[in-house]
PDB file of C-alpha atoms in Angstrom:
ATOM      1  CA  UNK Z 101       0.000   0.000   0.000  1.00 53.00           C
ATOM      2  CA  UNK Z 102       1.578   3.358  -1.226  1.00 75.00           C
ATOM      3  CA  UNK Z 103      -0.705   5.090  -0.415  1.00 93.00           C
ATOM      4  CA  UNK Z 104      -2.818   8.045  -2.643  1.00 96.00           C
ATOM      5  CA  UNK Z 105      -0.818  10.187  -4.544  1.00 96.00           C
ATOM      6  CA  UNK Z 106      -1.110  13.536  -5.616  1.00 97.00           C
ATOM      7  CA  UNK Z 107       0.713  15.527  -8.298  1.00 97.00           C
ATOM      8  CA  UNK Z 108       2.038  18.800  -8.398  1.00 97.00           C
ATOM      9  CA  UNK Z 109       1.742  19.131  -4.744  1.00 96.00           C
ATOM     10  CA  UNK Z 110       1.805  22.907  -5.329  1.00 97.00           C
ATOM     11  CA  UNK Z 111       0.724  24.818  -8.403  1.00 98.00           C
ATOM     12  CA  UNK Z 112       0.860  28.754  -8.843  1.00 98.00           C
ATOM     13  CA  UNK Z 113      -0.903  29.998 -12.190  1.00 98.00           C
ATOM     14  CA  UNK Z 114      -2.245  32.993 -13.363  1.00 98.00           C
ATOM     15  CA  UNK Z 115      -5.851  33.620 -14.042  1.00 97.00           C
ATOM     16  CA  UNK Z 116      -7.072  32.333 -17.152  1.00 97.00           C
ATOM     17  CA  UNK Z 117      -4.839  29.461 -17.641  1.00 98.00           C
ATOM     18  CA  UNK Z 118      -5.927  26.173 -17.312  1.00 98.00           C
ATOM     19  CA  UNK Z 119      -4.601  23.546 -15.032  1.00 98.00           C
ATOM     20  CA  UNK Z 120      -4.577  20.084 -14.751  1.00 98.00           C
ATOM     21  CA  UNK Z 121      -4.014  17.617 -11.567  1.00 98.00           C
ATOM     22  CA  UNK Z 122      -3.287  14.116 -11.245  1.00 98.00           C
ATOM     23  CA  UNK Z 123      -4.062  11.405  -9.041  1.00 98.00           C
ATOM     24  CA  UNK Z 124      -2.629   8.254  -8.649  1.00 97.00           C
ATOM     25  CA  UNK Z 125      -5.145   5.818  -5.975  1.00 97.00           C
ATOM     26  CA  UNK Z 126      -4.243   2.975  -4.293  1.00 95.00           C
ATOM     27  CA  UNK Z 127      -4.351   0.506  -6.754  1.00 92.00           C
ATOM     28  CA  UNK Z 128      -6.900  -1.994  -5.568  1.00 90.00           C
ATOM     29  CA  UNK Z 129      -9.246   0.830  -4.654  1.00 93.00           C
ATOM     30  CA  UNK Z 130     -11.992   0.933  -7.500  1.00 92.00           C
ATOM     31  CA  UNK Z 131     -13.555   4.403  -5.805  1.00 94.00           C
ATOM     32  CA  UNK Z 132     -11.365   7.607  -6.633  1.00 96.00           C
ATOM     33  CA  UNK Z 133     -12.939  10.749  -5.558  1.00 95.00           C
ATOM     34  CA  UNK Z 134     -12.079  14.960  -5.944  1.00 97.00           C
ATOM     35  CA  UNK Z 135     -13.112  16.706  -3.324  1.00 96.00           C
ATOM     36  CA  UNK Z 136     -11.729  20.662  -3.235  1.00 95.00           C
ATOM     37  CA  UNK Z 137     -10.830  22.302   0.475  1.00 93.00           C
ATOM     38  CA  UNK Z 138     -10.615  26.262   1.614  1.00 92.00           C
ATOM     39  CA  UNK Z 139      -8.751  27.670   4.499  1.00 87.00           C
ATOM     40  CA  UNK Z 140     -10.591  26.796   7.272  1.00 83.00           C
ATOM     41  CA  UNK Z 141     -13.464  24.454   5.978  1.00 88.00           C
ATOM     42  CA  UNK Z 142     -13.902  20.824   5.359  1.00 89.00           C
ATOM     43  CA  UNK Z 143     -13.934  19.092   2.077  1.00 92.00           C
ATOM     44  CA  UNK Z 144     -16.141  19.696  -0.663  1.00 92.00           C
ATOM     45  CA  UNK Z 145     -17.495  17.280  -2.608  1.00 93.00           C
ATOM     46  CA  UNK Z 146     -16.458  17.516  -6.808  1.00 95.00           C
ATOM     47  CA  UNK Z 147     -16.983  14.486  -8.444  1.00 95.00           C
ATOM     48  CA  UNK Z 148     -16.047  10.639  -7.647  1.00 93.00           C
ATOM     49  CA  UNK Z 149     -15.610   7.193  -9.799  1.00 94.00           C
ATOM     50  CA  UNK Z 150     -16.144   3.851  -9.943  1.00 93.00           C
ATOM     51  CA  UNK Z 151     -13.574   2.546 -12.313  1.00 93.00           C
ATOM     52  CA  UNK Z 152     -13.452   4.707 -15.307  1.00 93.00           C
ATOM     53  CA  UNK Z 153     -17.223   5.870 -14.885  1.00 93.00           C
ATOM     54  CA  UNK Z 154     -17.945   9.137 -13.671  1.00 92.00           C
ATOM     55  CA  UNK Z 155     -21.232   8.699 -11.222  1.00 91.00           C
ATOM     56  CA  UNK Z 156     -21.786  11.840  -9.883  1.00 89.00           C
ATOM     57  CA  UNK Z 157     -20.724  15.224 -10.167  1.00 91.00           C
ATOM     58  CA  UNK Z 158     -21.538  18.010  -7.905  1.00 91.00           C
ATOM     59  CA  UNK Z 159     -24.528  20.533  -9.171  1.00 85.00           C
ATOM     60  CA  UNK Z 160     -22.338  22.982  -7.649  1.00 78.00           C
ATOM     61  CA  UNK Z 161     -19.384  21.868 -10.248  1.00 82.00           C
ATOM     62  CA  UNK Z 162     -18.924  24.994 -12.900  1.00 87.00           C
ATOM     63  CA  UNK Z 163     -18.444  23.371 -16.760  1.00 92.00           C
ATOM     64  CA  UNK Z 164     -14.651  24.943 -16.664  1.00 96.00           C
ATOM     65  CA  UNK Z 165     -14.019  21.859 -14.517  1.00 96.00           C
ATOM     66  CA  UNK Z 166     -13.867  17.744 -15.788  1.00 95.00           C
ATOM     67  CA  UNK Z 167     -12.405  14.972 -14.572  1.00 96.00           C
ATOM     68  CA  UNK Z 168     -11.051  11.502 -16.271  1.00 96.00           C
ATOM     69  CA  UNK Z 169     -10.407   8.374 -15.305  1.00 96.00           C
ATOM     70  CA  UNK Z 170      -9.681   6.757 -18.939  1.00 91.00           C
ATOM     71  CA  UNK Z 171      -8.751   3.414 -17.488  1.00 87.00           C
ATOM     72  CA  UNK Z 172      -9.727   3.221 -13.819  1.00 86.00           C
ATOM     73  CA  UNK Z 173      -6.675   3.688 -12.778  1.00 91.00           C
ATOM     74  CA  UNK Z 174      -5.511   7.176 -12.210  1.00 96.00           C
ATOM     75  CA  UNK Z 175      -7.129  10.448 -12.792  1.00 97.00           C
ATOM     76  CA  UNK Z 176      -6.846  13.798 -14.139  1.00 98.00           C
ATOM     77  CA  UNK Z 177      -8.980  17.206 -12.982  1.00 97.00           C
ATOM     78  CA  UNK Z 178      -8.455  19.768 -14.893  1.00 97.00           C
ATOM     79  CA  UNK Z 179      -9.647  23.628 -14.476  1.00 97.00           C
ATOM     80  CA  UNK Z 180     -10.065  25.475 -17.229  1.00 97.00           C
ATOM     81  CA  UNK Z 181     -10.114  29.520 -17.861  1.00 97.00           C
ATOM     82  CA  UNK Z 182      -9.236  29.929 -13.869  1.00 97.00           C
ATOM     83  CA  UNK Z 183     -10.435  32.618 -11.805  1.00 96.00           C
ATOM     84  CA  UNK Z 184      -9.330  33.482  -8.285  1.00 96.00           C
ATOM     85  CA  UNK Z 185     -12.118  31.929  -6.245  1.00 95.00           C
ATOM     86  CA  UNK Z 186     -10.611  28.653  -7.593  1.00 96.00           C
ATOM     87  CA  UNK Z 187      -7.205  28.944  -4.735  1.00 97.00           C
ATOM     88  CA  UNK Z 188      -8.125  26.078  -3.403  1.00 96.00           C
ATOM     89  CA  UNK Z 189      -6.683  22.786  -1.725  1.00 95.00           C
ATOM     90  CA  UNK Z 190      -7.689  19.616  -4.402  1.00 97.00           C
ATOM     91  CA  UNK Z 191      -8.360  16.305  -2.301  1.00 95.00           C
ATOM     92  CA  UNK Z 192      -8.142  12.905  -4.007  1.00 97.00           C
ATOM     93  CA  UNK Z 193      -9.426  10.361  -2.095  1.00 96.00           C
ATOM     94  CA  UNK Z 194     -10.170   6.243  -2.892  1.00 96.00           C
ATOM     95  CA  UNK Z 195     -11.663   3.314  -1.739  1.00 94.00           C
ATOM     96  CA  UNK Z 196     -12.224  -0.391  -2.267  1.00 91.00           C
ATOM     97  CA  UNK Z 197     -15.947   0.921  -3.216  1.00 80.00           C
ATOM     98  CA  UNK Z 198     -17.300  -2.029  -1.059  1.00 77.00           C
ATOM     99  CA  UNK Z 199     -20.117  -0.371   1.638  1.00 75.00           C
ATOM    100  CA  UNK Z 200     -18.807   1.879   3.560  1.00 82.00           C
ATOM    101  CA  UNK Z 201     -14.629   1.390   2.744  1.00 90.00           C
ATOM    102  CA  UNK Z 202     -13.488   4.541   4.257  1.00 93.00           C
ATOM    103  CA  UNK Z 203     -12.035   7.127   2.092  1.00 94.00           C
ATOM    104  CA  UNK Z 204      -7.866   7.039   2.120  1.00 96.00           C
ATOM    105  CA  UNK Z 205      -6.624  10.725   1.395  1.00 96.00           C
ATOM    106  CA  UNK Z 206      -3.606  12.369  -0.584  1.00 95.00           C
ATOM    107  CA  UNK Z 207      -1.718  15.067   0.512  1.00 94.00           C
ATOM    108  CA  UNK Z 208      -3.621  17.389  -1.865  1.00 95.00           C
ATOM    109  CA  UNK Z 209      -2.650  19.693  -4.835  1.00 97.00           C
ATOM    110  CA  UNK Z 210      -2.391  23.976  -3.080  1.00 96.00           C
ATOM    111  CA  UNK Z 211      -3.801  25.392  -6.094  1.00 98.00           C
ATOM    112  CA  UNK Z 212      -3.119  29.680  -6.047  1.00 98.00           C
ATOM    113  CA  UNK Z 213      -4.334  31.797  -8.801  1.00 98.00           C
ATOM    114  CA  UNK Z 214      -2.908  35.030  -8.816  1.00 97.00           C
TER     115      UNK Z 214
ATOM    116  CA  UNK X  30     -30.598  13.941   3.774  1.00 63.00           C
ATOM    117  CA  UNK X  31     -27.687  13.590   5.816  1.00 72.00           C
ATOM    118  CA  UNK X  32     -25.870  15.892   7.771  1.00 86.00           C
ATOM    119  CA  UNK X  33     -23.240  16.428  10.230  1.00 92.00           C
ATOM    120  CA  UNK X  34     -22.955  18.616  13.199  1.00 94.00           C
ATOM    121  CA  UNK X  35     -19.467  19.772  14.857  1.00 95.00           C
ATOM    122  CA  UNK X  36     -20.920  21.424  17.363  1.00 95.00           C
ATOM    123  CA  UNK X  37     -17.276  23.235  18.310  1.00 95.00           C
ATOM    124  CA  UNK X  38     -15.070  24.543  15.736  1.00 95.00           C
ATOM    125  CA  UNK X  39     -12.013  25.169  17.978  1.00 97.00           C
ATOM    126  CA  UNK X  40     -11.444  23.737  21.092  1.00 98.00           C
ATOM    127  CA  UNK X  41      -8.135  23.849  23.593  1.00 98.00           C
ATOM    128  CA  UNK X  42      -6.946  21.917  26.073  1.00 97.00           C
ATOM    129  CA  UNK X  43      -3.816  21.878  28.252  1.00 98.00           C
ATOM    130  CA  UNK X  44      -1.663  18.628  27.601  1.00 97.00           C
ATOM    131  CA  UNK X  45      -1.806  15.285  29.152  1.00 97.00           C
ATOM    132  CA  UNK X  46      -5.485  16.151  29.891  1.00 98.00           C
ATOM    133  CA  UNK X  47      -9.101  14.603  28.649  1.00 98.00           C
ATOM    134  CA  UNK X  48      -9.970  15.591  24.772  1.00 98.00           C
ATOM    135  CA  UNK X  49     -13.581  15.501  23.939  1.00 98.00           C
ATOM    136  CA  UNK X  50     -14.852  16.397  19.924  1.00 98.00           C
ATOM    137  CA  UNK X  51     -18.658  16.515  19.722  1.00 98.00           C
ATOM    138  CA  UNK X  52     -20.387  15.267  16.281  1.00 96.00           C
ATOM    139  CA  UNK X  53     -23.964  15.006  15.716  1.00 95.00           C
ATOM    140  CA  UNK X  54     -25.673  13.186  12.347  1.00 92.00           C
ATOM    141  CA  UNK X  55     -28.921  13.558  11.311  1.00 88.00           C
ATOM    142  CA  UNK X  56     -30.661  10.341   9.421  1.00 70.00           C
ATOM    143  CA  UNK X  57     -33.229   8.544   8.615  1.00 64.00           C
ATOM    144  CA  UNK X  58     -31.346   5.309   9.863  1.00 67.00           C
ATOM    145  CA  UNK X  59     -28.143   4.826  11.289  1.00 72.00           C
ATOM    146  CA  UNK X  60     -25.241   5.434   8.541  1.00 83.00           C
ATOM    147  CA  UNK X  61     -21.697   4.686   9.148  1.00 90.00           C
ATOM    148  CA  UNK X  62     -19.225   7.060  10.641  1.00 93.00           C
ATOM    149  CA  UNK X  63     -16.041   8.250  10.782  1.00 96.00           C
ATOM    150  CA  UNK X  64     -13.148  10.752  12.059  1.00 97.00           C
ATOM    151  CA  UNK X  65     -10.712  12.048  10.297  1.00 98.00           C
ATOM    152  CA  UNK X  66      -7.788  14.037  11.470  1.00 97.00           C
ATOM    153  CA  UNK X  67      -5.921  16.525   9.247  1.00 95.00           C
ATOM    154  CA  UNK X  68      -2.437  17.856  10.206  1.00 92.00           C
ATOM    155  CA  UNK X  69      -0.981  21.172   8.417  1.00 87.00           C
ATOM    156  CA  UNK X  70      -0.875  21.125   4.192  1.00 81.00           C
ATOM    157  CA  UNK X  71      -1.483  17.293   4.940  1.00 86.00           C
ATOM    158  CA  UNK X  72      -4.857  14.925   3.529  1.00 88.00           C
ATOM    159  CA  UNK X  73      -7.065  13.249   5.866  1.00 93.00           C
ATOM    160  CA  UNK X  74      -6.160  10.121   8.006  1.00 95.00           C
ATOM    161  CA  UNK X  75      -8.845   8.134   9.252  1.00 96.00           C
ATOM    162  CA  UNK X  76      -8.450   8.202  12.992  1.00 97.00           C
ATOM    163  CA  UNK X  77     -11.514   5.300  13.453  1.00 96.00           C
ATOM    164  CA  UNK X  78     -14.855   4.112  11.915  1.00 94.00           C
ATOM    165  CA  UNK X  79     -18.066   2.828  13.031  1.00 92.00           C
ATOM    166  CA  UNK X  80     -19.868   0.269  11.075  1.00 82.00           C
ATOM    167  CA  UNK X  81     -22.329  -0.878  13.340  1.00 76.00           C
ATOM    168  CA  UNK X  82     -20.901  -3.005  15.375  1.00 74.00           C
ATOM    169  CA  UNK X  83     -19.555  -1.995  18.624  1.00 82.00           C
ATOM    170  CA  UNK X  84     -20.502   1.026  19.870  1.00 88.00           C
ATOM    171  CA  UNK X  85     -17.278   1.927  21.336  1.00 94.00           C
ATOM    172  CA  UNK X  86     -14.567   2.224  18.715  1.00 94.00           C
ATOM    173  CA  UNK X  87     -11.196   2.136  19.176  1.00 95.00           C
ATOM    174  CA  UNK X  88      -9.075   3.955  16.593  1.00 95.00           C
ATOM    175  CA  UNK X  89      -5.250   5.089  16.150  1.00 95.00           C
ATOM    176  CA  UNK X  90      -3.467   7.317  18.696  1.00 94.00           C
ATOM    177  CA  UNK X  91      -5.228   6.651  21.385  1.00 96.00           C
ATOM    178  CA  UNK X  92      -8.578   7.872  20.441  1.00 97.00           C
ATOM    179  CA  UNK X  93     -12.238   6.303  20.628  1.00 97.00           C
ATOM    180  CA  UNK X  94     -15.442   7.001  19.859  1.00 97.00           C
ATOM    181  CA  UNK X  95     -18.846   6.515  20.983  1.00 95.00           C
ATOM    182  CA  UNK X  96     -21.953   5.609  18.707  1.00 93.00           C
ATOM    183  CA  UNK X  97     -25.106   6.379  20.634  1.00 92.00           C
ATOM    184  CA  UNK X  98     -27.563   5.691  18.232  1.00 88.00           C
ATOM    185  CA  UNK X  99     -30.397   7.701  20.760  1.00 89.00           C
ATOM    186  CA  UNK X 100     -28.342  10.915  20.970  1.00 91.00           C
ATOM    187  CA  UNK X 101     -27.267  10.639  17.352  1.00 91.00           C
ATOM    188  CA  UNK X 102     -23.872  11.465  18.336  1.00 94.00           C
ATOM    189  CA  UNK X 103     -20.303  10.083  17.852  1.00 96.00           C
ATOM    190  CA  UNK X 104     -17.678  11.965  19.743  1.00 97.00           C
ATOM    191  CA  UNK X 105     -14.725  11.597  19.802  1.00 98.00           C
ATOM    192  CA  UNK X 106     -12.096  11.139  23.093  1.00 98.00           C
ATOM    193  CA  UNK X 107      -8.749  10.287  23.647  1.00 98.00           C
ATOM    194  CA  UNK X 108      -7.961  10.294  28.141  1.00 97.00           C
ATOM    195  CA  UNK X 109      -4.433  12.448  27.256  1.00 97.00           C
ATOM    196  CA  UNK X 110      -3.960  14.799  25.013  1.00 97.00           C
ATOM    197  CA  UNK X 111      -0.373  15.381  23.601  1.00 97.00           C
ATOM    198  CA  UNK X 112       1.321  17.821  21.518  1.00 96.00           C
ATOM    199  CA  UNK X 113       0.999  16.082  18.149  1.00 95.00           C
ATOM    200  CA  UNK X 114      -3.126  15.790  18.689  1.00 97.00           C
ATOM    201  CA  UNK X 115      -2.953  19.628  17.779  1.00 97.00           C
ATOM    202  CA  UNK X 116      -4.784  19.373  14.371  1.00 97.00           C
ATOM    203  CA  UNK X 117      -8.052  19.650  13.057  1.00 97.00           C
ATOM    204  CA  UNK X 118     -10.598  16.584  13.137  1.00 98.00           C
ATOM    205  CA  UNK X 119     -13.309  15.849  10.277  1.00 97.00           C
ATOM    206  CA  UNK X 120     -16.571  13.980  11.365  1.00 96.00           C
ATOM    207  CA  UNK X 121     -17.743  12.346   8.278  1.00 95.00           C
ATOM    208  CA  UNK X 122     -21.140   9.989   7.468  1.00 92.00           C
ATOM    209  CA  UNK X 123     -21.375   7.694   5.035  1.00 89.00           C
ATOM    210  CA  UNK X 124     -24.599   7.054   3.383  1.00 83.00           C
ATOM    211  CA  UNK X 125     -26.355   6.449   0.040  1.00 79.00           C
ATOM    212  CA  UNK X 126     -22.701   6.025  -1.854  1.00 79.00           C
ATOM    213  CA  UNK X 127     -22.081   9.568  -0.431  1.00 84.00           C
ATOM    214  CA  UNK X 128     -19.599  10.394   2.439  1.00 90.00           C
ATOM    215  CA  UNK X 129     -20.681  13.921   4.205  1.00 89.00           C
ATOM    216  CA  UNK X 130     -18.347  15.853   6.134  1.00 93.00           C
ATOM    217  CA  UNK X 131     -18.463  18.190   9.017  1.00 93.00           C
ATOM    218  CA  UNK X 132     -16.983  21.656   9.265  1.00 92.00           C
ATOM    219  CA  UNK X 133     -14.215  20.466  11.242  1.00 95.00           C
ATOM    220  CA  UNK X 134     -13.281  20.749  14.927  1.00 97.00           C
ATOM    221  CA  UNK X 135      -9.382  22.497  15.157  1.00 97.00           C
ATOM    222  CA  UNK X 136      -7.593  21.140  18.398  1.00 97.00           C
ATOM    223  CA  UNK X 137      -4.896  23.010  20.158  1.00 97.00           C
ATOM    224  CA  UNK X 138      -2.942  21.429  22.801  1.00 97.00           C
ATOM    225  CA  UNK X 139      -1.426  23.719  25.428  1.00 97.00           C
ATOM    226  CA  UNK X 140       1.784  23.036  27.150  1.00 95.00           C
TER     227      UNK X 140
END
């Protein structure tokens, strides 16, 4: 067990440009969800997996953001046109999918849009 | 529709002393439950889970929890607290394919 991992760890872009993250689950885990984080709140739901399908998506999810998982293995969020009100902390979490599995974290992408 | 209740977003406590974390969930039926803890630029670790078996779950680090399904409450304890507890702590719920989080509890531990 390697654990999740999360990649850049840190990312600094300028508004407008588009981003993308990556996520690499533990690999027996068939459950890979986003959730995004601000400074002092808990997690926020995005959008989670179950092998390469996407099953649900947040309402609250603008169209500049999607999310792949092209072989239910790792996945990709990317942010398109960014704004400022995207600085966030992105979560990736998995789990073996089976009841309730809990959810094993990464150490998150810092996201800053300046 | 689920939801979960920190009802303390900071709380302090001197070290080597009792640490108590209140969570309340609202449902329809029982759901299962969890803490998290989350240190500085870190992800979550799961501290424990409940999933309906004993009541009183024991998790890493010393801490437990409660289920007590006629309160609808899980808090979370731990008899000592030390200087690496300071952190903040993530009640979650799991139901319906969904896992709900609470606003978080931040812990500091005095010296």
């Amino acid at each position: 067990d390697t654990g999740v991992s999360q990649n850049p760890r840190h990312k600094i872009t300028k508004r407008g440009q588009n981003v993308t993250f990556r996520c690499d689950p533990i690999s027996e885990h068939n459950r890979l969800y986003w959730y995004r984080q601000t400074l002092g709140q808990g997690p926020e739901f995005l959008t989670y997996f179950q092998n390469e399908a996407q099953l649900e998506k947040s309402r609250l999810l603008s169209d500049r953001f999607s999310a792949e998982r092209p072989k239910g293995s790792f996945s990709t969020l990317e942010i398109q046109r960014t704004e400022q009100g995207d600085s966030a902390m992105y979560l990736c979490a998995s789990s073996l999918g089976r009841g309730a599995s809990p959810l094993h974290f990464g150490n998150g992408t810092r996201l800053t849009v300046t | 529709a689920q939801s979960v209740t920190q009802l303390d977003s900071h709380v302090s406590v001197s070290e080597g002393t009792p640490v108590l974390l209140r969570c309340n969930y609202s449902s329809s039926y029982s759901p299962s439950l969890f803490w998290y803890v989350q240190h500085p630029n870190k992800g979550l670790q799961l501290l424990l889970k409940y999933t309906s078996a004993a009541t009183l779950v024991k998790g890493i680090n010393g801490f437990e929890a409660e289920f007590k399904k006629s309160e609808t409450s899980f808090h979370l304890t731990k008899p000592s607290a030390h200087m690496s507890d300071a952190a903040e702590y993530f009640c979650v719920a799991y139901t319906g394919n969904q896992f709900y989080f609470g606003t978080g509890t931040s812990l500091t531990v005095i010296p």
